[in-house]
PDB file of C-alpha atoms in Angstrom:
ATOM      1  CA  MET A   1       0.165  -0.256   0.068  1.00 51.00           C
ATOM      2  CA  LYS A   2       2.663   2.468   0.680  1.00 50.00           C
ATOM      3  CA  LYS A   3       4.501   1.829  -2.347  1.00 48.00           C
ATOM      4  CA  GLN A   4       1.255   2.403  -4.619  1.00 51.00           C
ATOM      5  CA  TRP A   5       0.970   5.671  -2.460  1.00 44.00           C
ATOM      6  CA  GLY A   6       4.513   6.745  -2.852  1.00 46.00           C
ATOM      7  CA  ILE A   7       4.377   6.255  -6.738  1.00 45.00           C
ATOM      8  CA  GLY A   8       1.145   7.931  -7.113  1.00 44.00           C
ATOM      9  CA  LEU A   9       2.587  10.624  -4.997  1.00 40.00           C
ATOM     10  CA  SER A  10       5.395  11.043  -7.595  1.00 44.00           C
ATOM     11  CA  VAL A  11       3.090  10.877 -10.581  1.00 39.00           C
ATOM     12  CA  VAL A  12       1.294  13.552  -9.390  1.00 38.00           C
ATOM     13  CA  ALA A  13       4.247  15.691  -8.815  1.00 42.00           C
ATOM     14  CA  LEU A  14       5.922  14.696 -11.937  1.00 40.00           C
ATOM     15  CA  ALA A  15       2.762  16.073 -13.911  1.00 41.00           C
ATOM     16  CA  ALA A  16       2.272  19.168 -11.994  1.00 41.00           C
ATOM     17  CA  ALA A  17       6.069  19.974 -12.752  1.00 42.00           C
ATOM     18  CA  LEU A  18       5.464  19.516 -16.500  1.00 41.00           C
ATOM     19  CA  THR A  19       2.250  21.039 -16.803  1.00 44.00           C
ATOM     20  CA  GLY A  20       2.524  24.413 -14.315  1.00 47.00           C
ATOM     21  CA  CYS A  21       5.928  24.530 -13.583  1.00 50.00           C
ATOM     22  CA  GLY A  22       5.643  27.388 -11.027  1.00 42.00           C
ATOM     23  CA  GLY A  23       3.101  30.102 -10.206  1.00 38.00           C
ATOM     24  CA  GLY A  24       5.379  32.842  -8.799  1.00 36.00           C
ATOM     25  CA  THR A  25       6.235  36.232 -10.632  1.00 36.00           C
ATOM     26  CA  GLY A  26       7.628  36.335 -14.061  1.00 37.00           C
ATOM     27  CA  THR A  27      11.155  36.850 -15.140  1.00 35.00           C
ATOM     28  CA  THR A  28      13.130  39.624 -17.413  1.00 32.00           C
ATOM     29  CA  PRO A  29      16.527  40.945 -18.196  1.00 34.00           C
ATOM     30  CA  THR A  30      18.047  43.056 -16.102  1.00 32.00           C
ATOM     31  CA  THR A  31      20.732  44.085 -18.986  1.00 32.00           C
ATOM     32  CA  ALA A  32      19.858  44.372 -22.774  1.00 34.00           C
ATOM     33  CA  ALA A  33      22.446  43.156 -24.917  1.00 35.00           C
ATOM     34  CA  GLY A  34      23.145  43.040 -28.675  1.00 36.00           C
ATOM     35  CA  THR A  35      24.884  41.019 -31.131  1.00 33.00           C
ATOM     36  CA  THR A  36      28.504  41.005 -30.152  1.00 32.00           C
ATOM     37  CA  SER A  37      31.026  38.305 -31.130  1.00 30.00           C
ATOM     38  CA  ALA A  38      33.341  38.664 -28.739  1.00 30.00           C
ATOM     39  CA  SER A  39      31.553  37.559 -25.359  1.00 31.00           C
ATOM     40  CA  VAL A  40      32.610  35.252 -22.569  1.00 30.00           C
ATOM     41  CA  PRO A  41      31.608  31.628 -23.466  1.00 32.00           C
ATOM     42  CA  ALA A  42      28.484  30.210 -22.497  1.00 35.00           C
ATOM     43  CA  GLU A  43      28.005  27.953 -19.475  1.00 37.00           C
ATOM     44  CA  SER A  44      24.995  26.027 -20.650  1.00 38.00           C
ATOM     45  CA  SER A  45      22.602  23.917 -18.254  1.00 42.00           C
ATOM     46  CA  ALA A  46      21.804  21.715 -21.296  1.00 45.00           C
ATOM     47  CA  PRO A  47      19.443  19.012 -21.120  1.00 51.00           C
ATOM     48  CA  ALA A  48      20.358  15.507 -20.929  1.00 42.00           C
ATOM     49  CA  GLY A  49      22.452  13.787 -23.674  1.00 39.00           C
ATOM     50  CA  THR A  50      24.164  17.663 -23.928  1.00 38.00           C
ATOM     51  CA  SER A  51      27.694  18.811 -22.948  1.00 37.00           C
ATOM     52  CA  SER A  52      27.841  21.578 -20.574  1.00 42.00           C
ATOM     53  CA  SER A  53      31.034  22.683 -21.685  1.00 43.00           C
ATOM     54  CA  PRO A  54      31.158  26.293 -22.795  1.00 51.00           C
ATOM     55  CA  VAL A  55      31.122  27.692 -26.224  1.00 47.00           C
ATOM     56  CA  PRO A  56      34.472  28.295 -27.900  1.00 53.00           C
ATOM     57  CA  ALA A  57      35.262  32.341 -27.441  1.00 54.00           C
ATOM     58  CA  GLY A  58      34.076  34.314 -30.261  1.00 56.00           C
ATOM     59  CA  ALA A  59      31.188  31.446 -30.997  1.00 71.00           C
ATOM     60  CA  ALA A  60      27.503  32.247 -30.976  1.00 87.00           C
ATOM     61  CA  GLU A  61      25.557  31.326 -27.709  1.00 95.00           C
ATOM     62  CA  LEU A  62      22.283  31.517 -29.290  1.00 97.00           C
ATOM     63  CA  LYS A  63      21.611  31.369 -33.174  1.00 97.00           C
ATOM     64  CA  THR A  64      18.591  30.426 -35.203  1.00 98.00           C
ATOM     65  CA  ALA A  65      17.467  27.223 -37.148  1.00 97.00           C
ATOM     66  CA  SER A  66      14.992  25.649 -39.187  1.00 96.00           C
ATOM     67  CA  SER A  67      12.426  23.675 -37.721  1.00 96.00           C
ATOM     68  CA  ALA A  68       9.247  21.745 -37.945  1.00 95.00           C
ATOM     69  CA  ALA A  69       7.676  24.645 -36.394  1.00 95.00           C
ATOM     70  CA  GLY A  70       9.764  27.217 -38.533  1.00 95.00           C
ATOM     71  CA  GLN A  71      12.688  29.138 -37.628  1.00 97.00           C
ATOM     72  CA  ILE A  72      13.427  29.110 -33.880  1.00 98.00           C
ATOM     73  CA  VAL A  73      16.070  30.030 -31.560  1.00 98.00           C
ATOM     74  CA  VAL A  74      18.750  27.428 -30.468  1.00 98.00           C
ATOM     75  CA  ASP A  75      21.932  27.614 -28.361  1.00 97.00           C
ATOM     76  CA  ALA A  76      25.219  26.867 -30.087  1.00 96.00           C
ATOM     77  CA  LYS A  77      25.009  23.211 -29.894  1.00 96.00           C
ATOM     78  CA  GLY A  78      21.229  23.177 -31.933  1.00 97.00           C
ATOM     79  CA  MET A  79      19.444  23.054 -28.740  1.00 98.00           C
ATOM     80  CA  SER A  80      15.874  24.355 -28.787  1.00 98.00           C
ATOM     81  CA  VAL A  81      15.135  27.180 -26.196  1.00 98.00           C
ATOM     82  CA  TYR A  82      11.886  27.680 -25.032  1.00 98.00           C
ATOM     83  CA  PHE A  83       9.570  30.586 -23.219  1.00 98.00           C
ATOM     84  CA  PHE A  84       7.555  29.604 -19.978  1.00 98.00           C
ATOM     85  CA  THR A  85       3.635  31.838 -20.487  1.00 98.00           C
ATOM     86  CA  LYS A  86       4.277  32.235 -16.638  1.00 98.00           C
ATOM     87  CA  ASP A  87       7.201  34.572 -17.019  1.00 98.00           C
ATOM     88  CA  VAL A  88       6.265  38.051 -16.550  1.00 98.00           C
ATOM     89  CA  LYS A  89       8.179  40.354 -19.180  1.00 97.00           C
ATOM     90  CA  ASP A  90      10.852  42.396 -17.346  1.00 97.00           C
ATOM     91  CA  SER A  91      10.362  41.043 -14.257  1.00 97.00           C
ATOM     92  CA  GLY A  92      13.681  40.191 -13.823  1.00 96.00           C
ATOM     93  CA  THR A  93      13.043  36.860 -12.288  1.00 96.00           C
ATOM     94  CA  SER A  94      11.903  33.272 -13.291  1.00 97.00           C
ATOM     95  CA  ALA A  95       8.463  31.691 -12.478  1.00 97.00           C
ATOM     96  CA  CYS A  96      10.039  28.516 -13.172  1.00 97.00           C
ATOM     97  CA  THR A  97      11.159  27.121  -9.888  1.00 94.00           C
ATOM     98  CA  GLY A  98      11.176  23.942  -7.765  1.00 91.00           C
ATOM     99  CA  ALA A  99      10.240  20.586  -9.696  1.00 94.00           C
ATOM    100  CA  CYS A 100       9.921  23.027 -12.905  1.00 97.00           C
ATOM    101  CA  ILE A 101      13.659  23.675 -13.033  1.00 95.00           C
ATOM    102  CA  ALA A 102      14.244  19.661 -13.180  1.00 96.00           C
ATOM    103  CA  ALA A 103      12.251  19.588 -16.398  1.00 98.00           C
ATOM    104  CA  TRP A 104      13.107  23.285 -17.696  1.00 98.00           C
ATOM    105  CA  PRO A 105      16.581  24.072 -17.015  1.00 97.00           C
ATOM    106  CA  PRO A 106      17.316  27.700 -17.636  1.00 98.00           C
ATOM    107  CA  VAL A 107      19.773  28.593 -20.279  1.00 97.00           C
ATOM    108  CA  LEU A 108      22.940  30.156 -18.956  1.00 97.00           C
ATOM    109  CA  THR A 109      25.480  32.393 -19.788  1.00 96.00           C
ATOM    110  CA  GLU A 110      28.852  33.703 -18.113  1.00 94.00           C
ATOM    111  CA  SER A 111      28.608  37.038 -20.105  1.00 92.00           C
ATOM    112  CA  ALA A 112      26.479  39.875 -19.496  1.00 88.00           C
ATOM    113  CA  ALA A 113      26.126  40.358 -23.255  1.00 91.00           C
ATOM    114  CA  PRO A 114      25.636  37.060 -24.993  1.00 95.00           C
ATOM    115  CA  ALA A 115      26.971  36.264 -28.623  1.00 95.00           C
ATOM    116  CA  VAL A 116      23.654  35.818 -30.915  1.00 96.00           C
ATOM    117  CA  GLU A 117      23.507  35.268 -34.837  1.00 97.00           C
ATOM    118  CA  GLY A 118      20.520  35.528 -36.569  1.00 97.00           C
ATOM    119  CA  VAL A 119      18.707  36.314 -33.176  1.00 97.00           C
ATOM    120  CA  THR A 120      17.104  40.389 -33.592  1.00 97.00           C
ATOM    121  CA  GLY A 121      15.344  40.423 -30.456  1.00 97.00           C
ATOM    122  CA  THR A 122      16.865  42.182 -27.207  1.00 97.00           C
ATOM    123  CA  VAL A 123      19.274  39.550 -25.738  1.00 97.00           C
ATOM    124  CA  GLY A 124      19.864  39.802 -21.827  1.00 96.00           C
ATOM    125  CA  THR A 125      20.190  38.452 -18.411  1.00 97.00           C
ATOM    126  CA  ILE A 126      18.683  37.974 -15.353  1.00 97.00           C
ATOM    127  CA  SER A 127      20.121  37.103 -12.147  1.00 96.00           C
ATOM    128  CA  THR A 128      19.022  32.886 -10.910  1.00 95.00           C
ATOM    129  CA  PRO A 129      18.516  32.502  -7.224  1.00 92.00           C
ATOM    130  CA  GLU A 130      22.063  30.520  -7.192  1.00 92.00           C
ATOM    131  CA  GLY A 131      23.381  33.814  -8.762  1.00 94.00           C
ATOM    132  CA  LYS A 132      24.092  32.645 -12.246  1.00 96.00           C
ATOM    133  CA  LYS A 133      23.004  34.393 -15.260  1.00 97.00           C
ATOM    134  CA  GLN A 134      19.750  33.021 -17.347  1.00 97.00           C
ATOM    135  CA  VAL A 135      19.515  34.238 -20.670  1.00 97.00           C
ATOM    136  CA  THR A 136      16.351  36.645 -21.747  1.00 97.00           C
ATOM    137  CA  ILE A 137      15.034  37.438 -24.901  1.00 98.00           C
ATOM    138  CA  ASN A 138      13.012  40.616 -25.064  1.00 98.00           C
ATOM    139  CA  GLY A 139      12.765  40.526 -21.453  1.00 97.00           C
ATOM    140  CA  LEU A 140      11.868  37.077 -20.738  1.00 98.00           C
ATOM    141  CA  PRO A 141      13.870  34.021 -19.721  1.00 98.00           C
ATOM    142  CA  VAL A 142      14.362  31.298 -22.037  1.00 98.00           C
ATOM    143  CA  TYR A 143      15.162  27.592 -20.795  1.00 98.00           C
ATOM    144  CA  TYR A 144      15.511  23.974 -22.168  1.00 98.00           C
ATOM    145  CA  TYR A 145      13.598  20.937 -22.266  1.00 98.00           C
ATOM    146  CA  VAL A 146      14.705  17.865 -20.915  1.00 98.00           C
ATOM    147  CA  LYS A 147      13.061  15.474 -23.241  1.00 98.00           C
ATOM    148  CA  ASP A 148      14.801  17.163 -25.981  1.00 98.00           C
ATOM    149  CA  LYS A 149      17.936  14.791 -26.371  1.00 97.00           C
ATOM    150  CA  ALA A 150      19.500  15.772 -30.112  1.00 97.00           C
ATOM    151  CA  ALA A 151      20.091  18.923 -31.981  1.00 97.00           C
ATOM    152  CA  GLY A 152      16.668  19.871 -33.682  1.00 95.00           C
ATOM    153  CA  ASP A 153      14.500  18.175 -31.202  1.00 98.00           C
ATOM    154  CA  ILE A 154      11.530  20.527 -30.316  1.00 98.00           C
ATOM    155  CA  THR A 155       9.549  18.320 -28.141  1.00 97.00           C
ATOM    156  CA  GLY A 156       8.756  20.841 -25.414  1.00 97.00           C
ATOM    157  CA  GLN A 157       6.333  22.779 -28.023  1.00 97.00           C
ATOM    158  CA  GLY A 158       3.290  23.464 -26.502  1.00 97.00           C
ATOM    159  CA  VAL A 159       3.812  21.320 -23.402  1.00 97.00           C
ATOM    160  CA  GLY A 160       0.894  22.150 -20.793  1.00 96.00           C
ATOM    161  CA  ASN A 161      -0.277  25.121 -23.538  1.00 96.00           C
ATOM    162  CA  VAL A 162       2.663  26.746 -21.422  1.00 97.00           C
ATOM    163  CA  TRP A 163       6.075  26.221 -23.039  1.00 98.00           C
ATOM    164  CA  TYR A 164       6.618  27.407 -26.410  1.00 98.00           C
ATOM    165  CA  LEU A 165       9.764  27.442 -28.814  1.00 98.00           C
ATOM    166  CA  VAL A 166      11.191  31.311 -29.268  1.00 98.00           C
ATOM    167  CA  ASP A 167      11.383  32.795 -33.101  1.00 98.00           C
ATOM    168  CA  PRO A 168      14.414  34.974 -34.106  1.00 98.00           C
ATOM    169  CA  ALA A 169      12.611  38.012 -33.093  1.00 98.00           C
ATOM    170  CA  GLY A 170      11.901  36.917 -29.574  1.00 97.00           C
ATOM    171  CA  GLY A 171       8.235  36.001 -30.121  1.00 97.00           C
ATOM    172  CA  MET A 172       6.265  32.696 -28.826  1.00 97.00           C
ATOM    173  CA  VAL A 173       6.030  30.392 -31.690  1.00 97.00           C
ATOM    174  CA  GLN A 174       2.603  28.788 -30.639  1.00 89.00           C
ATOM    175  CA  ALA A 175       1.872  27.050 -33.916  1.00 77.00           C
ATOM    176  CA  ALA A 176       1.674  23.544 -33.486  1.00 68.00           C
ATOM    177  CA  ALA A 177       4.884  21.824 -34.786  1.00 59.00           C
ATOM    178  CA  GLY A 178       4.626  19.290 -37.632  1.00 52.00           C
ATOM    179  CA  GLY A 179       4.928  15.686 -36.823  1.00 43.00           C
ATOM    180  CA  TYR A 180       4.850  16.208 -32.994  1.00 41.00           C
TER     181      TYR A 180
END
Protein backbone atom coordinates (compact mmCIF):
# COMPACT_ATOMS: atom_id res chain seq x y z
CA MET A 1 0.00 0.00 0.00
CA LYS A 2 2.82 2.44 0.90
CA LYS A 3 4.58 1.69 -2.40
CA GLN A 4 1.43 2.48 -4.41
CA TRP A 5 0.93 5.70 -2.42
CA GLY A 6 4.55 6.76 -3.10
CA ILE A 7 4.22 6.03 -6.83
CA GLY A 8 0.96 7.97 -6.95
CA LEU A 9 2.55 10.99 -5.30
CA SER A 10 5.51 10.80 -7.69
CA VAL A 11 3.19 10.78 -10.70
CA VAL A 12 1.24 13.78 -9.36
CA ALA A 13 4.47 15.70 -8.67
CA LEU A 14 5.82 14.98 -12.16
CA ALA A 15 2.53 16.00 -13.78
CA ALA A 16 2.51 19.26 -11.83
CA ALA A 17 6.10 19.98 -12.84
CA LEU A 18 5.46 19.37 -16.52
CA THR A 19 2.18 21.25 -16.80
CA GLY A 20 2.37 24.11 -14.36
CA CYS A 21 6.03 24.50 -13.60
CA GLY A 22 5.72 27.34 -11.15
CA GLY A 23 3.26 30.01 -10.33
CA GLY A 24 5.38 32.83 -9.03
CA THR A 25 6.22 36.10 -10.65
CA GLY A 26 7.87 36.12 -14.07
CA THR A 27 11.30 36.95 -15.30
CA THR A 28 12.93 39.55 -17.38
CA PRO A 29 16.28 40.80 -18.42
CA THR A 30 18.09 43.28 -16.31
CA THR A 31 20.75 43.79 -18.94
CA ALA A 32 19.93 44.26 -22.60
CA ALA A 33 22.51 42.90 -24.99
CA GLY A 34 23.23 43.36 -28.63
CA THR A 35 24.88 41.07 -31.07
CA THR A 36 28.50 41.03 -30.00
CA SER A 37 30.88 38.38 -31.19
CA ALA A 38 33.60 38.68 -28.58
CA SER A 39 31.69 37.81 -25.46
CA VAL A 40 32.67 35.37 -22.76
CA PRO A 41 31.83 31.72 -23.50
CA ALA A 42 28.49 30.37 -22.34
CA GLU A 43 28.02 27.85 -19.58
CA SER A 44 24.97 25.92 -20.56
CA SER A 45 22.59 24.21 -18.21
CA ALA A 46 21.65 21.94 -21.05
CA PRO A 47 19.29 19.00 -20.95
CA ALA A 48 20.52 15.44 -20.61
CA GLY A 49 22.45 14.25 -23.60
CA THR A 50 24.22 17.56 -24.10
CA SER A 51 27.41 18.71 -22.55
CA SER A 52 27.72 21.74 -20.34
CA SER A 53 31.13 22.67 -21.71
CA PRO A 54 31.64 26.31 -22.61
CA VAL A 55 31.07 27.63 -26.10
CA PRO A 56 34.35 28.56 -27.82
CA ALA A 57 35.29 32.24 -27.46
CA GLY A 58 33.78 34.30 -30.25
CA ALA A 59 31.10 31.72 -31.06
CA ALA A 60 27.42 32.62 -30.92
CA GLU A 61 25.69 31.42 -27.75
CA LEU A 62 22.29 31.68 -29.44
CA LYS A 63 21.53 31.36 -33.13
CA THR A 64 18.62 30.50 -35.39
CA ALA A 65 17.70 27.21 -37.01
CA SER A 66 14.98 25.83 -39.20
CA SER A 67 12.51 23.42 -37.57
CA ALA A 68 9.13 21.81 -38.23
CA ALA A 69 7.68 24.84 -36.38
CA GLY A 70 9.58 27.34 -38.57
CA GLN A 71 12.65 29.44 -37.73
CA ILE A 72 13.52 29.15 -34.03
CA VAL A 73 16.23 30.14 -31.58
CA VAL A 74 18.69 27.43 -30.52
CA ASP A 75 21.90 27.39 -28.49
CA ALA A 76 25.37 26.95 -29.96
CA LYS A 77 24.87 23.17 -30.04
CA GLY A 78 21.51 23.38 -31.80
CA MET A 79 19.37 22.68 -28.73
CA SER A 80 15.97 24.42 -28.86
CA VAL A 81 15.09 27.11 -26.32
CA TYR A 82 11.64 27.86 -24.92
CA PHE A 83 9.58 30.58 -23.27
CA PHE A 84 7.30 29.91 -20.26
CA THR A 85 4.00 31.82 -20.44
CA LYS A 86 3.89 32.21 -16.65
CA ASP A 87 6.99 34.42 -16.75
CA VAL A 88 6.35 38.17 -16.60
CA LYS A 89 8.23 40.33 -19.08
CA ASP A 90 10.88 42.59 -17.52
CA SER A 91 10.24 41.31 -13.99
CA GLY A 92 13.82 40.11 -13.54
CA THR A 93 12.74 36.73 -12.12
CA SER A 94 11.77 33.28 -13.34
CA ALA A 95 8.40 31.67 -12.58
CA CYS A 96 9.97 28.24 -13.16
CA THR A 97 11.13 27.11 -9.72
CA GLY A 98 11.39 23.90 -7.73
CA ALA A 99 10.42 20.79 -9.70
CA CYS A 100 9.94 22.92 -12.82
CA ILE A 101 13.69 23.55 -13.08
CA ALA A 102 14.33 19.80 -13.28
CA ALA A 103 12.25 19.53 -16.46
CA TRP A 104 13.01 23.00 -17.83
CA PRO A 105 16.59 24.03 -16.95
CA PRO A 106 17.47 27.68 -17.59
CA VAL A 107 19.73 28.66 -20.48
CA LEU A 108 22.78 30.03 -18.65
CA THR A 109 25.66 32.26 -19.72
CA GLU A 110 28.78 33.75 -18.19
CA SER A 111 28.40 36.92 -20.26
CA ALA A 112 26.35 40.05 -19.57
CA ALA A 113 26.02 40.35 -23.35
CA PRO A 114 25.55 36.86 -24.84
CA ALA A 115 26.75 36.56 -28.43
CA VAL A 116 24.00 35.88 -30.95
CA GLU A 117 23.74 35.11 -34.64
CA GLY A 118 20.47 35.81 -36.46
CA VAL A 119 18.52 36.57 -33.27
CA THR A 120 16.96 40.02 -33.64
CA GLY A 121 15.12 40.12 -30.31
CA THR A 122 16.80 41.95 -27.41
CA VAL A 123 19.07 39.50 -25.59
CA GLY A 124 20.01 40.04 -21.95
CA THR A 125 20.32 38.24 -18.63
CA ILE A 126 18.72 37.95 -15.20
CA SER A 127 20.17 36.49 -12.02
CA THR A 128 19.03 33.05 -10.88
CA PRO A 129 18.53 32.35 -7.15
CA GLU A 130 21.94 30.59 -7.29
CA GLY A 131 23.62 33.76 -8.60
CA LYS A 132 24.08 32.53 -12.19
CA LYS A 133 23.05 34.46 -15.32
CA GLN A 134 19.99 33.20 -17.17
CA VAL A 135 19.61 34.35 -20.78
CA THR A 136 16.55 36.42 -21.67
CA ILE A 137 15.05 37.42 -25.00
CA ASN A 138 12.81 40.49 -25.12
CA GLY A 139 12.65 40.52 -21.32
CA LEU A 140 11.64 36.87 -20.87
CA PRO A 141 13.97 34.10 -19.65
CA VAL A 142 14.61 31.12 -21.89
CA TYR A 143 14.84 27.44 -20.97
CA TYR A 144 15.76 24.02 -22.33
CA TYR A 145 13.47 20.97 -22.16
CA VAL A 146 15.06 17.80 -20.76
CA LYS A 147 13.19 15.57 -23.21
CA ASP A 148 14.96 17.28 -26.13
CA LYS A 149 17.89 14.89 -26.51
CA ALA A 150 19.51 16.04 -29.77
CA ALA A 151 19.99 19.20 -31.78
CA GLY A 152 16.76 19.99 -33.62
CA ASP A 153 14.43 18.28 -31.13
CA ILE A 154 11.35 20.40 -30.34
CA THR A 155 9.43 18.04 -28.07
CA GLY A 156 8.71 20.82 -25.57
CA GLN A 157 6.63 22.82 -28.04
CA GLY A 158 3.18 23.48 -26.54
CA VAL A 159 3.71 21.34 -23.42
CA GLY A 160 0.92 22.14 -20.96
CA ASN A 161 -0.10 25.01 -23.25
CA VAL A 162 2.52 27.11 -21.40
CA TRP A 163 5.87 26.23 -23.08
CA TYR A 164 6.68 27.58 -26.53
CA LEU A 165 9.64 27.80 -28.86
CA VAL A 166 11.23 31.22 -29.40
CA ASP A 167 11.33 32.83 -32.84
CA PRO A 168 14.34 34.94 -33.96
CA ALA A 169 12.52 38.21 -33.19
CA GLY A 170 11.86 37.04 -29.64
CA GLY A 171 8.23 36.02 -30.09
CA MET A 172 6.52 32.81 -28.98
CA VAL A 173 5.99 30.22 -31.69
CA GLN A 174 2.48 29.09 -30.81
CA ALA A 175 1.74 27.11 -33.97
CA ALA A 176 1.83 23.35 -33.58
CA ALA A 177 5.00 21.71 -34.85
CA GLY A 178 4.49 19.28 -37.70
CA GLY A 179 4.95 15.67 -36.67
CA TYR A 180 4.87 16.31 -32.90
